[in-house]
Tab-separated table of C-alpha atoms in Angstrom:
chain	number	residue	atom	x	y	z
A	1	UNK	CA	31.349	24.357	-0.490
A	2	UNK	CA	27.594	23.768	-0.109
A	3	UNK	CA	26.836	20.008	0.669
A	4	UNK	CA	23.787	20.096	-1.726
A	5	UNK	CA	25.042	21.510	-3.907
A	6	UNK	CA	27.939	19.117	-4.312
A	7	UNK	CA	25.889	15.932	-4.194
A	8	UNK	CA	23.463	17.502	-7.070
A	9	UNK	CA	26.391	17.847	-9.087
A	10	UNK	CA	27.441	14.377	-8.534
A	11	UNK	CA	23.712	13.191	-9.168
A	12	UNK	CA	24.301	15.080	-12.725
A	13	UNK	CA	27.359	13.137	-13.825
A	14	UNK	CA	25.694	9.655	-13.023
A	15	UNK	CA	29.738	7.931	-11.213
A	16	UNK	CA	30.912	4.884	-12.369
A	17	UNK	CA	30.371	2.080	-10.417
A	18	UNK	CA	34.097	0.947	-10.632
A	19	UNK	CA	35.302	4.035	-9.115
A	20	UNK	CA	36.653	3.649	-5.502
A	21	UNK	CA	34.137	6.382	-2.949
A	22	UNK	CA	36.008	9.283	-1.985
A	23	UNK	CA	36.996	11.414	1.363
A	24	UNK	CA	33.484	13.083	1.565
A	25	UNK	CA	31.486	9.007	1.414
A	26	UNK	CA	33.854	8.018	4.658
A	27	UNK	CA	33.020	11.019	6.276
A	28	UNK	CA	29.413	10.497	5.959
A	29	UNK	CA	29.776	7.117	7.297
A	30	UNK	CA	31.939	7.666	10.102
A	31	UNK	CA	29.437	10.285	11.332
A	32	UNK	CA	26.518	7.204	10.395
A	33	UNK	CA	28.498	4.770	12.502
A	34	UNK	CA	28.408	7.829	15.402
A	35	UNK	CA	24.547	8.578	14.822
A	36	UNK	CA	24.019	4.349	15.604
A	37	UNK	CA	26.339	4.595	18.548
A	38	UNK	CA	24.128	7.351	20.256
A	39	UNK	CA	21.426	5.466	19.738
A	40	UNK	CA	21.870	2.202	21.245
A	41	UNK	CA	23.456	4.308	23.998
A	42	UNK	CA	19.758	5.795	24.230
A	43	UNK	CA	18.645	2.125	24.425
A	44	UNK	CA	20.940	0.818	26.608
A	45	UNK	CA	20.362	3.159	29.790
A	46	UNK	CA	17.050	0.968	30.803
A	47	UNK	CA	19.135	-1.990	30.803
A	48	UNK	CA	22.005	-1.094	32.795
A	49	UNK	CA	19.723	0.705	35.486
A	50	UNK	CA	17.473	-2.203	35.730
A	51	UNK	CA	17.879	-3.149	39.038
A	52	UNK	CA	18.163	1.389	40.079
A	53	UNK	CA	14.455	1.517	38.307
A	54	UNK	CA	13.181	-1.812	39.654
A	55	UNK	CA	14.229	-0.577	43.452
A	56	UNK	CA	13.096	3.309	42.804
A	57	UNK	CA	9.475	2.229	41.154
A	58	UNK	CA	8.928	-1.010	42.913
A	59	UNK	CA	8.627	-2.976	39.751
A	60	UNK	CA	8.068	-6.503	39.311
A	61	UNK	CA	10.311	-7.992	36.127
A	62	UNK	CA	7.355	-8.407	34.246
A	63	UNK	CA	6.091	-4.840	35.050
A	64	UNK	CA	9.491	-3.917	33.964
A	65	UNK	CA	9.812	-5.654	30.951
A	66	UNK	CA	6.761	-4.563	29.482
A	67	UNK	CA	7.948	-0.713	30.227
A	68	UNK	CA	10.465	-1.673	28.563
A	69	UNK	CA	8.186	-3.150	25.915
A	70	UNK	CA	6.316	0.102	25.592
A	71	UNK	CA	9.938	1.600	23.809
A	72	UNK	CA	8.606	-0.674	20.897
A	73	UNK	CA	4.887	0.178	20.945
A	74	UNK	CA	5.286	2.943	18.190
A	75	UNK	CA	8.647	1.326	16.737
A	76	UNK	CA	7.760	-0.789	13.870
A	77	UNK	CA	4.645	1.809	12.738
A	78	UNK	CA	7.657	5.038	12.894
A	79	UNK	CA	10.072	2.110	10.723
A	80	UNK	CA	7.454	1.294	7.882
A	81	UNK	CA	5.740	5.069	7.661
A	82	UNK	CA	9.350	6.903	7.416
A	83	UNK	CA	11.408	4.339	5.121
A	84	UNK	CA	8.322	4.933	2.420
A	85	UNK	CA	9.110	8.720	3.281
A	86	UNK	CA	12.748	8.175	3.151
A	87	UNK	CA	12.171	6.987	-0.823
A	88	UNK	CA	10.914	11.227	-1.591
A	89	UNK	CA	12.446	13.076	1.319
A	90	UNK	CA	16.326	13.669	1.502
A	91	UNK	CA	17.564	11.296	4.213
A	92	UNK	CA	19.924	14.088	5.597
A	93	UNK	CA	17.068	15.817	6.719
A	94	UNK	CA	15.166	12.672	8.201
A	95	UNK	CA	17.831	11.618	10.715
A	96	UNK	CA	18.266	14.988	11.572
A	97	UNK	CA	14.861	15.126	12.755
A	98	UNK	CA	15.380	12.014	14.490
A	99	UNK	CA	18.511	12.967	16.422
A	100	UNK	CA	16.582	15.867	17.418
A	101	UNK	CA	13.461	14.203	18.440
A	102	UNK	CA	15.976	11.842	20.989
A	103	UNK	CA	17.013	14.186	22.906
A	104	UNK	CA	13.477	15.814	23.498
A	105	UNK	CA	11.896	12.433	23.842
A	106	UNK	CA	14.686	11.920	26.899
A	107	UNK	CA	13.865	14.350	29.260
A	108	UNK	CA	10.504	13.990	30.820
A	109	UNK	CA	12.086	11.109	32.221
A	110	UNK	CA	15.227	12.728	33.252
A	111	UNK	CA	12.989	15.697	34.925
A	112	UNK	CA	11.362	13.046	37.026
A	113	UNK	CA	8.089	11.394	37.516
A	114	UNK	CA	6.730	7.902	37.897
A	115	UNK	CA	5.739	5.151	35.786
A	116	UNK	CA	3.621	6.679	33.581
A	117	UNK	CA	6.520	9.541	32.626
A	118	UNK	CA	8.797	6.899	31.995
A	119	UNK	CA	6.629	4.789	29.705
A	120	UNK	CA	5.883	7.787	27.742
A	121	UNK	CA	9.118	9.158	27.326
A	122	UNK	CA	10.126	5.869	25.738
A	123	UNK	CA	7.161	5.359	23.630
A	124	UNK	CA	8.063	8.538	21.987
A	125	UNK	CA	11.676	7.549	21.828
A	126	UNK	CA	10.839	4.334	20.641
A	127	UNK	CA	9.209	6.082	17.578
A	128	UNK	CA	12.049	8.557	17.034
A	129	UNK	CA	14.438	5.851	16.787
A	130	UNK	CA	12.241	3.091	14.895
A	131	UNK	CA	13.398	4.409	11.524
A	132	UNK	CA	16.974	5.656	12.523
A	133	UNK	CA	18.504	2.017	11.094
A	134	UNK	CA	17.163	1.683	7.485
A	135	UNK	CA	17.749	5.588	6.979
A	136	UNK	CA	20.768	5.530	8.142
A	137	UNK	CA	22.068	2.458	6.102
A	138	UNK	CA	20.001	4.134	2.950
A	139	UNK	CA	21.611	7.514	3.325
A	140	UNK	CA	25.382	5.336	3.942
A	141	UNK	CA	24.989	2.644	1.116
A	142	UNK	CA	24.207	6.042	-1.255
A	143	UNK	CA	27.411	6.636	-1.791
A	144	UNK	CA	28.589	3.288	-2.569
A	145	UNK	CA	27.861	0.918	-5.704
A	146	UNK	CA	26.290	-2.452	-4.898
A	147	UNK	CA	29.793	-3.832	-5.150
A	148	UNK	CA	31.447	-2.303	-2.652
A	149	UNK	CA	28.580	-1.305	0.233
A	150	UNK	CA	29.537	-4.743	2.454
A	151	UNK	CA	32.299	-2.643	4.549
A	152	UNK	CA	30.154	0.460	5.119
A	153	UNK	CA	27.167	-1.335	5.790
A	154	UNK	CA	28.714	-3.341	8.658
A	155	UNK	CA	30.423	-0.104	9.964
A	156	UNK	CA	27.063	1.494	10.283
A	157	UNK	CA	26.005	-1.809	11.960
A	158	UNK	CA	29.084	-1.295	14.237
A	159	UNK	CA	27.910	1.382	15.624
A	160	UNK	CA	25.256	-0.554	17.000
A	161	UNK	CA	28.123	-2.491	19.099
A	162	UNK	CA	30.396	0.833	19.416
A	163	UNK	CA	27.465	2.167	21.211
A	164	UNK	CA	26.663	-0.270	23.861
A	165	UNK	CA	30.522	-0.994	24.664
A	166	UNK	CA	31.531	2.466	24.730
A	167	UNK	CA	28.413	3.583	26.326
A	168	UNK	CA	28.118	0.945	29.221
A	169	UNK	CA	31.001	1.563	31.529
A	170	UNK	CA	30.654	5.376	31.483
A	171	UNK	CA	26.787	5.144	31.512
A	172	UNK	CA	27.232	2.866	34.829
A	173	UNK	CA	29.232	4.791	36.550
A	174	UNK	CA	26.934	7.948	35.716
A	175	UNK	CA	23.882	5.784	36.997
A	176	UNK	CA	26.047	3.917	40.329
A	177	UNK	CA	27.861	7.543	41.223
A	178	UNK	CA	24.463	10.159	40.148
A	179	UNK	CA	21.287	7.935	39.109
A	180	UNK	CA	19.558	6.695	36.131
A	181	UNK	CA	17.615	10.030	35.278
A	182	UNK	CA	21.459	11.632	35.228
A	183	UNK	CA	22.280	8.719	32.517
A	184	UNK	CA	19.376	10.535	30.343
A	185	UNK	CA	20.302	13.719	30.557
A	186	UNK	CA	24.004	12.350	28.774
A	187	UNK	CA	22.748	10.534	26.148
A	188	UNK	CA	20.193	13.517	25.341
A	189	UNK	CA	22.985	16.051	25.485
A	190	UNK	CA	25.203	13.523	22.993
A	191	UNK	CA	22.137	13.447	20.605
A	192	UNK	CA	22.185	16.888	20.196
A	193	UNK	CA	25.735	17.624	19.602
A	194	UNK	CA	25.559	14.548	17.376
A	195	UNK	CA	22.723	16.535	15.359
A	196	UNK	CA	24.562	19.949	15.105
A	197	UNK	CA	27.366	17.982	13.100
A	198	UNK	CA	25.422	16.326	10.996
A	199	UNK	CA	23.823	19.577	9.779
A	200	UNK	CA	26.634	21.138	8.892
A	201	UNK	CA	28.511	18.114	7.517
A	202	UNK	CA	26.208	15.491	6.134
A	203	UNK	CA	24.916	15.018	3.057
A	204	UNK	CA	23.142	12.284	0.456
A	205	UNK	CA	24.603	10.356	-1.524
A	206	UNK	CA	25.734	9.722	-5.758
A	207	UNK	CA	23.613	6.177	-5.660
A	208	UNK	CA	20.358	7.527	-4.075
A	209	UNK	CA	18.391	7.346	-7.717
A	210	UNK	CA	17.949	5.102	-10.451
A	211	UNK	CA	20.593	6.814	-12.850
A	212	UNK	CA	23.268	6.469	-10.393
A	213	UNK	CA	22.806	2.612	-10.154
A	214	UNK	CA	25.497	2.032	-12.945
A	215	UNK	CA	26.793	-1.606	-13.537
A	216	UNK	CA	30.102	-2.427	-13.099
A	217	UNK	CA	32.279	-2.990	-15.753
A	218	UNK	CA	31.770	-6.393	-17.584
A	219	UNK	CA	28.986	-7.204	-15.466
A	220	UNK	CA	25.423	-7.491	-17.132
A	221	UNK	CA	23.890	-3.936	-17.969
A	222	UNK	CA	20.974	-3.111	-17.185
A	223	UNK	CA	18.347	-2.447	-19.611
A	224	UNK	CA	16.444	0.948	-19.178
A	225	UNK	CA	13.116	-0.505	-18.171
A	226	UNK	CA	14.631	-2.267	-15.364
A	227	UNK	CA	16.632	0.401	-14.336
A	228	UNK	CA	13.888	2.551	-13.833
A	229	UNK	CA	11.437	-0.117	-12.201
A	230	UNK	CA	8.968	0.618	-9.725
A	231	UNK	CA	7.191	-2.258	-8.778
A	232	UNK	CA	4.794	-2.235	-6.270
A	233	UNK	CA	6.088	-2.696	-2.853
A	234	UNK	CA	3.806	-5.665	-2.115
A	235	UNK	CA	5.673	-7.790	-5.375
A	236	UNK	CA	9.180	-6.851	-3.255
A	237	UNK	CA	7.728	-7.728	0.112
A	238	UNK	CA	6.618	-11.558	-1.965
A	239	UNK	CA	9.650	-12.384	-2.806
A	240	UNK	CA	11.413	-15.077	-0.937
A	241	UNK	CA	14.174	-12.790	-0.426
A	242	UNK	CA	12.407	-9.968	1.155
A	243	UNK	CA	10.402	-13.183	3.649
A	244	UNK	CA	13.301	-14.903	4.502
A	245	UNK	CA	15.771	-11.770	5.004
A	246	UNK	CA	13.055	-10.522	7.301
A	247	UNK	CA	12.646	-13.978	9.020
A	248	UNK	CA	16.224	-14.258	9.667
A	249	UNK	CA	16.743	-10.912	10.627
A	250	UNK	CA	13.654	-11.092	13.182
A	251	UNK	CA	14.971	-13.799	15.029
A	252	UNK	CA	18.620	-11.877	15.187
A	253	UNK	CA	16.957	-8.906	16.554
A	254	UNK	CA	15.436	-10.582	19.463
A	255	UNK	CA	18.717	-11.925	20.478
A	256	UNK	CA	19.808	-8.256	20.172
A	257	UNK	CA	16.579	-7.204	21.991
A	258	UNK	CA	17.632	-9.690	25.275
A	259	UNK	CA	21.017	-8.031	25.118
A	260	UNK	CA	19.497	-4.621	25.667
A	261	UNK	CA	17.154	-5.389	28.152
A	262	UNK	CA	18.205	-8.477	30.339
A	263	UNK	CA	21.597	-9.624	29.822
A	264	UNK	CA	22.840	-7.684	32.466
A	265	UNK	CA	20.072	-8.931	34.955
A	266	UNK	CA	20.704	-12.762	33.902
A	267	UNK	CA	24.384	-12.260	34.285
A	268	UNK	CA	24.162	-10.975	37.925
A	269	UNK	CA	20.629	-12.877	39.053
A	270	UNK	CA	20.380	-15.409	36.620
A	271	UNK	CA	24.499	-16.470	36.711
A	272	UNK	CA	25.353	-15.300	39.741
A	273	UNK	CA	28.298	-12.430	38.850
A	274	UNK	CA	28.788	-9.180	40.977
A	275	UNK	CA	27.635	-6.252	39.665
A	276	UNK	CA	31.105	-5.119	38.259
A	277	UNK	CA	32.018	-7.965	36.589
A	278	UNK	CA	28.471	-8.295	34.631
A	279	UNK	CA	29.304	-4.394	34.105
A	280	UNK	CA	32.336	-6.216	32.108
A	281	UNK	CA	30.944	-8.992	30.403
A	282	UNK	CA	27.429	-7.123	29.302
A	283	UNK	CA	30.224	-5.838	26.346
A	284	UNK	CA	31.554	-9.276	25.730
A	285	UNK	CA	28.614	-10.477	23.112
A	286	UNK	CA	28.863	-6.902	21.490
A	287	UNK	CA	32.305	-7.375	21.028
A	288	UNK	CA	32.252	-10.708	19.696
A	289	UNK	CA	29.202	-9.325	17.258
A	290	UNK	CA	31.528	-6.701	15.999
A	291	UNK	CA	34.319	-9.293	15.404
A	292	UNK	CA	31.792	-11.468	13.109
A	293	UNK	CA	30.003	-8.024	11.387
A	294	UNK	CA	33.795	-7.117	10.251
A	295	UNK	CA	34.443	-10.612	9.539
A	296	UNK	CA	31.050	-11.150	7.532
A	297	UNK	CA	31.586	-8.690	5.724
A	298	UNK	CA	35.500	-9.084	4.346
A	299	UNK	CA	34.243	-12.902	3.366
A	300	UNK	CA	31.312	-11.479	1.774
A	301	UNK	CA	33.219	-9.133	-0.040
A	302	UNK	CA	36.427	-11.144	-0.821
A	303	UNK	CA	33.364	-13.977	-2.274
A	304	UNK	CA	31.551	-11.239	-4.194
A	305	UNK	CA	34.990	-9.247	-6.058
A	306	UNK	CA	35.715	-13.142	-7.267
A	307	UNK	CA	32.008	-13.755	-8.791
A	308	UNK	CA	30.214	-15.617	-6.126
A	309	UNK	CA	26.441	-14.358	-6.284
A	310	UNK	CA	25.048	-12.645	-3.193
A	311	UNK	CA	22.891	-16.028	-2.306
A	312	UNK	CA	26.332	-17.859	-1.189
A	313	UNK	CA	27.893	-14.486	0.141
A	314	UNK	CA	25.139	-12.632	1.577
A	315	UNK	CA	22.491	-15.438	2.756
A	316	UNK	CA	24.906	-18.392	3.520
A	317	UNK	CA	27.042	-16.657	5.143
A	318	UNK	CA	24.718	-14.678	7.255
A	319	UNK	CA	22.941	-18.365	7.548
A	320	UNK	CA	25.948	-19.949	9.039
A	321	UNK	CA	26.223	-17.179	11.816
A	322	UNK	CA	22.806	-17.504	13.005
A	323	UNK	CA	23.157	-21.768	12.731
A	324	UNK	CA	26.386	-21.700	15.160
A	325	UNK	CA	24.523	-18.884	17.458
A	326	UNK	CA	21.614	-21.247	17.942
A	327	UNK	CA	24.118	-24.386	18.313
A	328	UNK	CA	25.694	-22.120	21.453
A	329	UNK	CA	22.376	-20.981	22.791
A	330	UNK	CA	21.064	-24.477	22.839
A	331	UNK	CA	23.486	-26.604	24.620
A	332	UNK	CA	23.576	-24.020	27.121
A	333	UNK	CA	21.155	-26.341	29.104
A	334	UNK	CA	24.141	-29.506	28.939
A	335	UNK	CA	26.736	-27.875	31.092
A	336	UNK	CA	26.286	-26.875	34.534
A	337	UNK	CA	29.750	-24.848	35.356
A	338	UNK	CA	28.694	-20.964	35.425
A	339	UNK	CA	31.836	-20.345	33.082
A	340	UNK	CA	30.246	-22.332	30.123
A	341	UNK	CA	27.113	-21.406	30.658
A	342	UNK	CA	28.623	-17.796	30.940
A	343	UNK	CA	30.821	-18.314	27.437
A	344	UNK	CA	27.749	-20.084	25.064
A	345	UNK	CA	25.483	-17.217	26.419
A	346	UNK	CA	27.983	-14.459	25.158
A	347	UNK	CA	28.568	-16.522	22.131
A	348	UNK	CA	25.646	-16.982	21.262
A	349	UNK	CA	24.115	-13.539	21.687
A	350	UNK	CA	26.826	-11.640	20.042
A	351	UNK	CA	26.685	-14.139	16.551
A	352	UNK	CA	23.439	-13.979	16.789
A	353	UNK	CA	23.105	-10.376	17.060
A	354	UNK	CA	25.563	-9.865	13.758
A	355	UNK	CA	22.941	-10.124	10.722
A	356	UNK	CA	21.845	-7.011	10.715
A	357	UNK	CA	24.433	-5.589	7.729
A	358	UNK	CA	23.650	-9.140	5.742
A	359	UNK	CA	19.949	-8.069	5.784
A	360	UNK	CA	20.034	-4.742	4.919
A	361	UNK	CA	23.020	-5.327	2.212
A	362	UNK	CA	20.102	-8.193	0.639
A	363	UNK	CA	17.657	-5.919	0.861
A	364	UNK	CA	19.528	-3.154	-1.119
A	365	UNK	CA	20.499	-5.288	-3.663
A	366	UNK	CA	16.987	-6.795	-3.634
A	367	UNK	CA	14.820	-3.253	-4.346
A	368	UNK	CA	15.172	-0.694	-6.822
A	369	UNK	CA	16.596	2.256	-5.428
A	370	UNK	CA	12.829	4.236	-5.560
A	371	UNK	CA	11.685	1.003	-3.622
A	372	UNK	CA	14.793	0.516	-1.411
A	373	UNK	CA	13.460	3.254	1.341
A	374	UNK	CA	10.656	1.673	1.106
A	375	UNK	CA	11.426	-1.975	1.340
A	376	UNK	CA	14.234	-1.795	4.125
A	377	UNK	CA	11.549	0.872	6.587
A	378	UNK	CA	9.186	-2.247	6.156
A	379	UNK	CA	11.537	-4.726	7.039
A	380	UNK	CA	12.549	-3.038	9.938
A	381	UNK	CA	9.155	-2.794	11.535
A	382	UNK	CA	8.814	-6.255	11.106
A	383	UNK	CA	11.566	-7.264	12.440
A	384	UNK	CA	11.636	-4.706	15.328
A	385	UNK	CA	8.230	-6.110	16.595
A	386	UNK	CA	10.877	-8.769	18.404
A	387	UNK	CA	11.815	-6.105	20.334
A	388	UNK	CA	7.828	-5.086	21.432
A	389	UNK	CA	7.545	-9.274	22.431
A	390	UNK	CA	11.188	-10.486	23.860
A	391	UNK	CA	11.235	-8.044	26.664
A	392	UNK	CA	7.559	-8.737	28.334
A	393	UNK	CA	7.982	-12.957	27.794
A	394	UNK	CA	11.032	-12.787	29.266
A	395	UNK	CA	9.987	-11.047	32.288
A	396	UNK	CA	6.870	-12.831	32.818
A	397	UNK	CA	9.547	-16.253	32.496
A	398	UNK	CA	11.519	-14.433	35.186
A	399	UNK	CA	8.404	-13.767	37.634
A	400	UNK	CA	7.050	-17.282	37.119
A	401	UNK	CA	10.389	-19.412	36.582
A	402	UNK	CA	13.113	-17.291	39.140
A	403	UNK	CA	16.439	-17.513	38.054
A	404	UNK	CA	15.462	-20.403	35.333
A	405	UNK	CA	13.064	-18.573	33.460
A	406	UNK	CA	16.374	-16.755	32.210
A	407	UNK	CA	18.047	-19.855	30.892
A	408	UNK	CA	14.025	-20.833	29.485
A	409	UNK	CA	14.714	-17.718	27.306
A	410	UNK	CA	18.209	-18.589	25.898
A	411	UNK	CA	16.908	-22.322	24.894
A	412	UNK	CA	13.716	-19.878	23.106
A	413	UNK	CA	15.966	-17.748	21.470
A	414	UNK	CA	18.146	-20.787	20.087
A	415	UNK	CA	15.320	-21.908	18.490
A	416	UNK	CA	14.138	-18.996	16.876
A	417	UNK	CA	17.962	-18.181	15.658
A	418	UNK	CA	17.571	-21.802	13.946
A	419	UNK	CA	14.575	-21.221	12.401
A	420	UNK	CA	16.339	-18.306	11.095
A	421	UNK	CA	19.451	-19.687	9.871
A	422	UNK	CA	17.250	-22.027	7.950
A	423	UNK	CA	15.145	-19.657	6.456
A	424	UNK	CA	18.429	-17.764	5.013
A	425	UNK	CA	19.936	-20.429	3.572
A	426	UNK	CA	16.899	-21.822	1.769
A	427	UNK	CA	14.971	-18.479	0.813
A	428	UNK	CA	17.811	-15.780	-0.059
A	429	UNK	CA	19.026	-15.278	-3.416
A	430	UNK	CA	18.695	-11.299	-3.988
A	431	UNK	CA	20.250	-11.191	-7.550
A	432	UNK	CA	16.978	-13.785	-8.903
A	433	UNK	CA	14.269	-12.095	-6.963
A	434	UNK	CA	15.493	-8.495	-8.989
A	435	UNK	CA	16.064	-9.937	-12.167
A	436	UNK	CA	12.062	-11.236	-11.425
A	437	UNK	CA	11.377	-7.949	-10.211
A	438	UNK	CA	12.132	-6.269	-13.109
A	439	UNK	CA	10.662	-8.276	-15.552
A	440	UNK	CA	7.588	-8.714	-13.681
A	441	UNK	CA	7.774	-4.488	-14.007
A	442	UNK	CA	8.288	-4.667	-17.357
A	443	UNK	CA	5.667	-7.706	-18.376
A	444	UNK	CA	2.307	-5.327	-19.480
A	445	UNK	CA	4.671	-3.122	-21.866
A	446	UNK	CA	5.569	-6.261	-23.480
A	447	UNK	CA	2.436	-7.779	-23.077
A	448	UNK	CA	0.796	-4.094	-25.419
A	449	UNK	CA	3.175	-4.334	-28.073
């Protein structure tokens, strides 16, 4: 059966919101939840070579962390230009290009070459991959009503986790046993099998467009103006919503940012550990951020089927995750034993690395589906610009500060994941800013007659 031809079919009968997604939507997302393990994979191999680059280039940390840096230059631009895209081009066909373009963008670096090769090679990685998030959570939370996108959402957030824990032992022993630039040529080869599926077996989903965005039964219709809204994108990105989803999820990307980058370094340098048993607990905060994604998102749901609104089961409860990450991050400075500094740093990191399917759930329920592409691409490059800053300031902390400067940056990122948690609970309520949204849309038609 031809995929397109199937979902247009779908499209035509318009499916009820109360009906439960079938075979074909978990297929979809199980191969979404493989296209976000392949690419944290991709962004993990810097970070468990450090110290293999560092010695082959002769890098200081800050020189490192800003190559690192570099990954991000063209991140946030690639994010915001393709999710606008992503709201008139078929999704399918987006990440396909993407999956593609990682592989290329992997081998000048895996064919050799200095510095230079290697900051290029991520640059253009960095803007293959900038948009792969929000398109992939658009093209998974298609085939689900508003209702019941909380699981697959977090799955496709798992991936994120799936891919650094599944990715790290086998990627170290590639790098300890044949090098780094073998470790590329891996994840490049994964990319591309990873694309050949998906071309064959993906597709878009039933709740991509504004007639497929049917209530649910005894909930409040919507009227026809509002389903067909299209406000600007500047109205969605004033809402305080859209500012404090973004705010939240910036500081929870950062935390994610340090994971990728120098958690293994501060673990053996910073903490003392060997090498193999920071090759162990490097997968410790991913694991504990995969425990709270599946857990945040079985409250959320369990709140949302008894008629708690999204601003108690979306932005509280992604609140309260960042609040007790920041609470772990910043009394790491109080105990001196290695083991407690060792368990609030994994704690810490891996809650507050977990808000990523709370944003881009708020965000969904927060835009129109012609804005959604649109409004999530946007909030991605904003948020992703953590990933352009974290890297260089905590290398220059390194350089300047030794083994303290990594500590320095765990009392930082508490901070920001406060600020976060604070601007979640105080600023999200998704179901007000669209009801505003859509009568803000409809206002001059009234305002004529």
């Amino acid at each position: 059966m031809n995929p397109s031809a199937t979902v247009r079919g779908v499209h035509a009968e318009a499916p009820s919101a109360d009906r439960k997604p079938g075979a074909r939507a978990w297929i979809v997302t199980g191969l979404l939840v493989a296209f976000m393990m392949v690419n944290f994979a991709d962004k993990s191999v810097l970070g468990l070579a450090a110290e293999e680059i560092r010695s082959d280039m002769g890098l200081s940390a800050t020189e490192f962390g800003l190559a690192n840096s570099a990954f991000f230059l063209l991140f946030s631009v690639a994010a915001a230009a393709v999710g606008v895209l992503a709201d008139r081009v078929p999704p399918k066909w987006l990440l396909l290009t993407m999956a593609l373009l990682w592989s290329v963008a992997q081998t000048p670096a895996a064919l050799g070459g200095g510095l230079a090769v290697l900051i290029g090679s991520r640059v253009l990685l960095g803007a293959a991959e900038g948009p792969a998030f929000p398109v992939a959570q658009q093209a998974a939370l298609s085939w689900f009503p508003n209702h019941r996108r909380n699981l697959p959402g977090a799955l496709v957030t798992l991936g994120v986790t799936l891919g650094v824990i599944t990715a790290a032992p086998g990627l170290t022993w590639v790098i300890h046993h044949h090098g780094w630039r073998a470790a590329l040529w891996v994840v490049a080869a994964v990319g591309a099998v990873w694309a050949l599926l998906w071309a064959v077996l993906g597709a878009d989903g039933p709740y991509r467009t504004d007639a497929a965005e049917a209530p649910r039964a005894g909930s409040r219709p919507a009227t026809d103006a509002g389903a067909a809204a299209r406000p600007p994108y500047r109205r969605v990105f004033a809402t305080r919503t859209w500012v404090g989803t973004t705010t939240a999820y910036f500081t929870s990307y950062w935390a994610v940012a340090l994971m990728l980058i120098w958690l293994p370094s501060h673990l053996r340098d910073g903490l003392g550990h060997s090498a193999s048993a920071s090759g162990v607990l490097v997968a410790v905060p991913w694991a504990i951020g995969a425990l709270a994604l599946l857990g945040q998102a079985a409250v959320t749901g369990w709140l949302m089927r008894r008629g708690v609104g999204s601003r108690w089961a979306r932005g509280r409860v992604g609140a309260v995750l960042l609040l007790l990450a920041a609470s772990a991050c910043l009394t790491v400075p109080l105990f001196d034993g290695v083991g407690a500094k060792t368990a609030l740093l994994v704690a810490g990191f891996g809650l507050g690395g977990s808000f990523a399917t709370v944003a881009v759930t708020t965000v969904a329920e927060l835009a129109p589906p012609v804005r959604r592409g649109g409004a999530l691409g946007a909030m991605n490059a904003a948020v992703t610009t953590a990933g352009l800053i974290a890297p260089a300031v905590v290398g220059h902390m390194v350089d300047t500060q030794g083994a303290a400067g990594y500590q320095s940056a765990v009392v930082i990122s508490g901070a920001l994941l406060l600020a976060g948690g604070v601007a979640a609970w105080t600023l999200i309520d998704p179901a007000r800013d669209a009801d505003a949204l859509r009568l803000s849309t409809r206002a001059p038609e009234h305002l004529s007659t």
